[in-house]
PDB file of C-alpha atoms in Angstrom:
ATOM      1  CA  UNK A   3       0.000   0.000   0.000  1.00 41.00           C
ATOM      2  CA  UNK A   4       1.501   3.093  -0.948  1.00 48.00           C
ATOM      3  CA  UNK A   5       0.025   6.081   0.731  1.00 49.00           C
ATOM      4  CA  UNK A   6       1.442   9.119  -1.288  1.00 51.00           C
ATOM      5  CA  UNK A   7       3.539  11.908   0.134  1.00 55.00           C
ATOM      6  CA  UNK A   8       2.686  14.055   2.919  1.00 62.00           C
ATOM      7  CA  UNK A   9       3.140  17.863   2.527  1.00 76.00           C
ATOM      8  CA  UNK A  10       5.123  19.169   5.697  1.00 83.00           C
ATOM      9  CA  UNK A  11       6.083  22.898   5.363  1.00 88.00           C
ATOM     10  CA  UNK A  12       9.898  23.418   5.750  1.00 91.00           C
ATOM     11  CA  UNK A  13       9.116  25.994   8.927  1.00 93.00           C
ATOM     12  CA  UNK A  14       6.934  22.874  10.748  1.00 94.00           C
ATOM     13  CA  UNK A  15      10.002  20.803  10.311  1.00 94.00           C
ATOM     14  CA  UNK A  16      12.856  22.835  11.439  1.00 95.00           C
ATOM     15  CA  UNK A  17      10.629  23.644  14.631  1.00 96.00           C
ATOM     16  CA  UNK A  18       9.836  20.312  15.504  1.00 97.00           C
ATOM     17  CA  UNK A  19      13.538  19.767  15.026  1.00 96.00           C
ATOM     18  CA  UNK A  20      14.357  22.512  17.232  1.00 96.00           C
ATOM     19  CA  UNK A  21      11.605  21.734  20.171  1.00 97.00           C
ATOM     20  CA  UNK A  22      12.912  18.293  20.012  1.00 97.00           C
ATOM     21  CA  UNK A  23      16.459  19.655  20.612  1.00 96.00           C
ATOM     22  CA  UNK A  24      15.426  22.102  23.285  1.00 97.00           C
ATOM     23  CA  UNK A  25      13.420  18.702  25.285  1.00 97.00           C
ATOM     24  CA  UNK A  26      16.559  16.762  24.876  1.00 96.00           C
ATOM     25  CA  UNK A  27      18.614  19.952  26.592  1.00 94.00           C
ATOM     26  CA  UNK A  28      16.493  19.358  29.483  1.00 91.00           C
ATOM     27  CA  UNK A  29      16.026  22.959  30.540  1.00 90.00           C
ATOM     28  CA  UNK A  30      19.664  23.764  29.969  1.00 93.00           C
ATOM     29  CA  UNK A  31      19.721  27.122  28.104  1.00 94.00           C
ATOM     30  CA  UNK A  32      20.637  26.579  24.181  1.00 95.00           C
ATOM     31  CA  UNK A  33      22.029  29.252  22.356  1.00 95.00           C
ATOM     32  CA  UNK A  34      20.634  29.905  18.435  1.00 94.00           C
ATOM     33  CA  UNK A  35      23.552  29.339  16.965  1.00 94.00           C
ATOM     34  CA  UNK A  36      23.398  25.926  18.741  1.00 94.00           C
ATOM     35  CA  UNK A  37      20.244  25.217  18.248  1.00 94.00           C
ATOM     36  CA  UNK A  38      20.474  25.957  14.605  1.00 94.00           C
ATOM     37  CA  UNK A  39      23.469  23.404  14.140  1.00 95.00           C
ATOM     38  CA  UNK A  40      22.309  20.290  16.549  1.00 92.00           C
ATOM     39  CA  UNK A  41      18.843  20.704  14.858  1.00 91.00           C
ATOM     40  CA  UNK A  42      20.546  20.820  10.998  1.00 91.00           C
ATOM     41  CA  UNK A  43      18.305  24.358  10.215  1.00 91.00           C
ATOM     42  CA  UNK A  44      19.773  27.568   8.872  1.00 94.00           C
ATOM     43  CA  UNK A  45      20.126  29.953  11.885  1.00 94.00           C
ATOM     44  CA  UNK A  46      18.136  32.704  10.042  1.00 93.00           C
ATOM     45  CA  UNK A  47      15.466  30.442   9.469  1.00 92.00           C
ATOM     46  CA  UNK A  48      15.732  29.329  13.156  1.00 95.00           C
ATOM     47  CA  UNK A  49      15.815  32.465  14.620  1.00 94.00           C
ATOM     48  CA  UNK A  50      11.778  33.460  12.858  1.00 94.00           C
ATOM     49  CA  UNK A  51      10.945  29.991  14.047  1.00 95.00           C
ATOM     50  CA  UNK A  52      11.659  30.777  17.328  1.00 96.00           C
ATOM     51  CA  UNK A  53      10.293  34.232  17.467  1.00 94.00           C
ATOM     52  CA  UNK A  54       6.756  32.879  16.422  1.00 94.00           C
ATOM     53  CA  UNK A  55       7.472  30.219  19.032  1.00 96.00           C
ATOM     54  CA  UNK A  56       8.351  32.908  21.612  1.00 95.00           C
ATOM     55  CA  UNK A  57       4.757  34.709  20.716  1.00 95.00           C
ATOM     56  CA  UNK A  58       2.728  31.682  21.892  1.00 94.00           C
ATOM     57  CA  UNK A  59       4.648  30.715  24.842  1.00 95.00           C
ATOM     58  CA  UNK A  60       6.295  27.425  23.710  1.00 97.00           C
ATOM     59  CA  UNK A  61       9.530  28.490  23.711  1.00 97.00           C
ATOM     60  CA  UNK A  62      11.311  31.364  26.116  1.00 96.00           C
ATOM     61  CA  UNK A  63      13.718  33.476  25.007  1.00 92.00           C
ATOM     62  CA  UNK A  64      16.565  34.525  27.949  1.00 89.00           C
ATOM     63  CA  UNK A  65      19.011  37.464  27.278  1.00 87.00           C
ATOM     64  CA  UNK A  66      22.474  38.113  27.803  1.00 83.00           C
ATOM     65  CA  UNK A  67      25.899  36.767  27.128  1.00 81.00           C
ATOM     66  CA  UNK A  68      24.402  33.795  29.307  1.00 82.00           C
ATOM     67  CA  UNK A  69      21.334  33.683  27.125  1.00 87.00           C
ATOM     68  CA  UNK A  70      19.988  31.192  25.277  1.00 93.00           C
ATOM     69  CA  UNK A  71      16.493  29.696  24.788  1.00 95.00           C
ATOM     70  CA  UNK A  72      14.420  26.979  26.973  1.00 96.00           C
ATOM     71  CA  UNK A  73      10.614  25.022  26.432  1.00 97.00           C
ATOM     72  CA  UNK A  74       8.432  27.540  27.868  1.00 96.00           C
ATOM     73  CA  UNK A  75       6.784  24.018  29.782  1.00 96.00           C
ATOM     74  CA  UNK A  76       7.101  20.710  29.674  1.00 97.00           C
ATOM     75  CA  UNK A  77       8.380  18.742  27.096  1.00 97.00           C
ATOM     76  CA  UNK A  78       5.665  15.996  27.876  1.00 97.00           C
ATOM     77  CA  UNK A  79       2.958  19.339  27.657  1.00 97.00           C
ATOM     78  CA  UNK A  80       3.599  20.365  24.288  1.00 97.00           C
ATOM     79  CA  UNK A  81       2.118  18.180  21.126  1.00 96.00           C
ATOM     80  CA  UNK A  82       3.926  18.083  17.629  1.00 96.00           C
ATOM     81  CA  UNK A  83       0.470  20.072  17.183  1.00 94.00           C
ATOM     82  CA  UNK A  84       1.051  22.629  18.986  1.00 95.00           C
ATOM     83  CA  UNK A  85       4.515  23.551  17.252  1.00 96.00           C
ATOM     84  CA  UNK A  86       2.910  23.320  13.449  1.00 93.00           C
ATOM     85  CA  UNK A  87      -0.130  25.099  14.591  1.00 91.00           C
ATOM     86  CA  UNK A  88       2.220  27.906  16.289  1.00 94.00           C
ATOM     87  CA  UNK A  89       4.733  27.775  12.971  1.00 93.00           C
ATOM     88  CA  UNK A  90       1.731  27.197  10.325  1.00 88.00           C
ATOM     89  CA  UNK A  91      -1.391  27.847  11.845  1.00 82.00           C
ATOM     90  CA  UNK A  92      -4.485  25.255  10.681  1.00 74.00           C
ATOM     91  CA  UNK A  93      -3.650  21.678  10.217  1.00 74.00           C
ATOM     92  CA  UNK A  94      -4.957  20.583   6.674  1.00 72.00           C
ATOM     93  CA  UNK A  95      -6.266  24.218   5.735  1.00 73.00           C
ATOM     94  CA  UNK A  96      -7.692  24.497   2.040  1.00 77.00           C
ATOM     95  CA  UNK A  97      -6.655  26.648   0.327  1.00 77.00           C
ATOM     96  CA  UNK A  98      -4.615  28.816   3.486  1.00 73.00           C
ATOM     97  CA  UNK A  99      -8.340  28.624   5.137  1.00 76.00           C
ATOM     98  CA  UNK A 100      -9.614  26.699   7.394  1.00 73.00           C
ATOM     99  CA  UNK A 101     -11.591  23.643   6.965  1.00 76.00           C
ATOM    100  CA  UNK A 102     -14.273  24.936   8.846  1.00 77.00           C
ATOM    101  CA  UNK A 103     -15.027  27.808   7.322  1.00 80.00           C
ATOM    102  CA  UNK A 104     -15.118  26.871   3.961  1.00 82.00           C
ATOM    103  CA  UNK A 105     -18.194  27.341   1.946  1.00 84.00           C
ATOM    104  CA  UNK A 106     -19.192  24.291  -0.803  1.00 86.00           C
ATOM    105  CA  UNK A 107     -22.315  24.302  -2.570  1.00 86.00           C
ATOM    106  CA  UNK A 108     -24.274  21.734  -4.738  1.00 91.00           C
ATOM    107  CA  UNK A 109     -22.579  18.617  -5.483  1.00 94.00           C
ATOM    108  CA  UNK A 110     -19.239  19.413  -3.609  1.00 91.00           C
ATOM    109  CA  UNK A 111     -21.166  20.418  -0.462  1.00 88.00           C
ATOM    110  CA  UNK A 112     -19.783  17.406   0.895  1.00 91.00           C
ATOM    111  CA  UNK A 113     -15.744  18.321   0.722  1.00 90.00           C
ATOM    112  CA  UNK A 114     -16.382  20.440   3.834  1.00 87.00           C
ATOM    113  CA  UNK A 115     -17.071  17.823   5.839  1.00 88.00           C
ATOM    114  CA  UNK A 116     -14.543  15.917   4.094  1.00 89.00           C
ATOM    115  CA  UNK A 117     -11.565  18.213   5.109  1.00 86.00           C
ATOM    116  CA  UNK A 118     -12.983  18.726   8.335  1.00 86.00           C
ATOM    117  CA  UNK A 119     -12.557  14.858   9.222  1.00 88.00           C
ATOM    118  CA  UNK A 120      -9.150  15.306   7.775  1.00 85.00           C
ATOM    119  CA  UNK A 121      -8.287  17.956  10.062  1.00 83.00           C
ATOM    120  CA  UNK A 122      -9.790  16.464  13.233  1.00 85.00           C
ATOM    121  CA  UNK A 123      -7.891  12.903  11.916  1.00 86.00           C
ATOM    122  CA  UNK A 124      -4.161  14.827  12.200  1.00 86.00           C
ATOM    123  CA  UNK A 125      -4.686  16.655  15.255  1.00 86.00           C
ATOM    124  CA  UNK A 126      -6.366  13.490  16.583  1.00 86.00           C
ATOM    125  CA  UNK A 127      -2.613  12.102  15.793  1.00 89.00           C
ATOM    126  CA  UNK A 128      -0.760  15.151  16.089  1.00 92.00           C
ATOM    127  CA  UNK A 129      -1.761  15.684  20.036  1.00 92.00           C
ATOM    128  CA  UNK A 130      -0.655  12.580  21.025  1.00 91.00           C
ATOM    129  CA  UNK A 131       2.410  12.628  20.298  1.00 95.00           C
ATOM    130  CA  UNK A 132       4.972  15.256  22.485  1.00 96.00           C
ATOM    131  CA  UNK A 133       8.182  16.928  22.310  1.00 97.00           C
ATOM    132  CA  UNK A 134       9.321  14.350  24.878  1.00 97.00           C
ATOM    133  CA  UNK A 135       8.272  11.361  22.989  1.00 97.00           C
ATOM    134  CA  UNK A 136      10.444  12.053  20.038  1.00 96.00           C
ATOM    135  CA  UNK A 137      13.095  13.404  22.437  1.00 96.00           C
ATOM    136  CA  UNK A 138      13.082   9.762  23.911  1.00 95.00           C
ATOM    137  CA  UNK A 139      12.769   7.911  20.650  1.00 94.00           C
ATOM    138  CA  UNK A 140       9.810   6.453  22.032  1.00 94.00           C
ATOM    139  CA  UNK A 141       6.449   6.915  20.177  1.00 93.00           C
ATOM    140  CA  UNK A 142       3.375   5.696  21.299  1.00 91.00           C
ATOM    141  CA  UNK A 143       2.288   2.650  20.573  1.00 90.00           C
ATOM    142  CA  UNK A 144      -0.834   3.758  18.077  1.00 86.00           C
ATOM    143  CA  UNK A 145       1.507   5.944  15.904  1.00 88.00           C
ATOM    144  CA  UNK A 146       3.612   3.180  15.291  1.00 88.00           C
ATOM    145  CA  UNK A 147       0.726   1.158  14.644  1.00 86.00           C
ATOM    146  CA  UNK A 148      -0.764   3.260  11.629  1.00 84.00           C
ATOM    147  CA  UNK A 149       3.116   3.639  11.052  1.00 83.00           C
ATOM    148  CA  UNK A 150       3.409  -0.175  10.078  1.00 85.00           C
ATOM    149  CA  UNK A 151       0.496  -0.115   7.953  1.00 83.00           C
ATOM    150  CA  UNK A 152       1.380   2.453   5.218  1.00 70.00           C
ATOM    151  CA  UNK A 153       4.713   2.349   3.734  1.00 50.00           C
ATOM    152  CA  UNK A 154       7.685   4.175   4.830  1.00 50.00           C
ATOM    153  CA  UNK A 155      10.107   3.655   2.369  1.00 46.00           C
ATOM    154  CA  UNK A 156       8.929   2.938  -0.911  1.00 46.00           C
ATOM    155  CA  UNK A 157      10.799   1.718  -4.085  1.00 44.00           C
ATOM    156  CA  UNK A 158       9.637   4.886  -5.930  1.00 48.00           C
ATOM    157  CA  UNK A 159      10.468   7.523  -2.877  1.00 43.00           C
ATOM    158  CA  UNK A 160      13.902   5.142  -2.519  1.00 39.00           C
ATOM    159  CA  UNK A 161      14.309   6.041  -6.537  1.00 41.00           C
ATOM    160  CA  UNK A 162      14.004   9.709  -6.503  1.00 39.00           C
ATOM    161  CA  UNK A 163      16.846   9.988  -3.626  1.00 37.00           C
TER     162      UNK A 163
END
């Protein structure tokens, strides 16, 4: 079964690269710079990233030569979800809308309620899983459940590498 690609926006990447990073610090102040080159994301990049992150209180952001930047709670409080919706906004928007406030009429009346159950299905995924499962390697069990169903690797994504 071959499931198709999944579109993941560069800036929901490089922060879930960076949260994870910052829950495997442990609290320990980590400077951008850092940050930037444990994580494998340009520092300019990184820096935006974090200032969005800063805005809605997942990250904190500590001045000075002693500076550096910190979860703003608990690794095992904050959901892959919240980073992409803080990064991104909507999960599965239409369009750059929402799913729920799209408007279909006549025959394709039904798409809204389509991409609605779309959206409810990844944050339904997307909140179970936290910064410190991924920190820990250690996934729950469901994810890697509907992991082993679909196919991770295959022969034509192997082919264009």
């Amino acid at each position: 079964m071959n499931n198709g690609p999944v579109r993941v926006t560069a800036r929901a990447d490089y922060a879930l690269r960076a949260a994870v990073e910052l829950a495997r610090a442990g609290g320990e102040l980590t400077k951008a710079a850092a940050l930037a080159d444990s994580a494998g994301v340009p520092l300019g990049f990184l820096e935006n990233i974090l200032a969005d992150m800063r805005r809605t209180g997942l990250v904190k952001g500590h001045r000075g030569a002693e500076g550096g930047y910190t979860l703003g709670r608990p690794a095992t409080l904050i959901t892959v979800a919240d980073v992409i919706l803080a990064v991104d906004g909507p999960l599965a928007s239409v369009r750059g809308e929402p799913a729920d406030t799209l408007d279909y009429v006549g025959s394709a009346a039904p798409l809204q309620v389509l991409w609605v159950a779309v959206q409810a299905s990844l944050r339904d995924l997307l909140e179970h899983v936290t910064l410190d499962d991924l920190a820990r390697g250690d996934l729950p069990d469901r994810i890697t459940e509907l992991a082993a169903t679909g196919v991770l690797a295959s022969p034509e994504a192997v082919a264009r590498t």
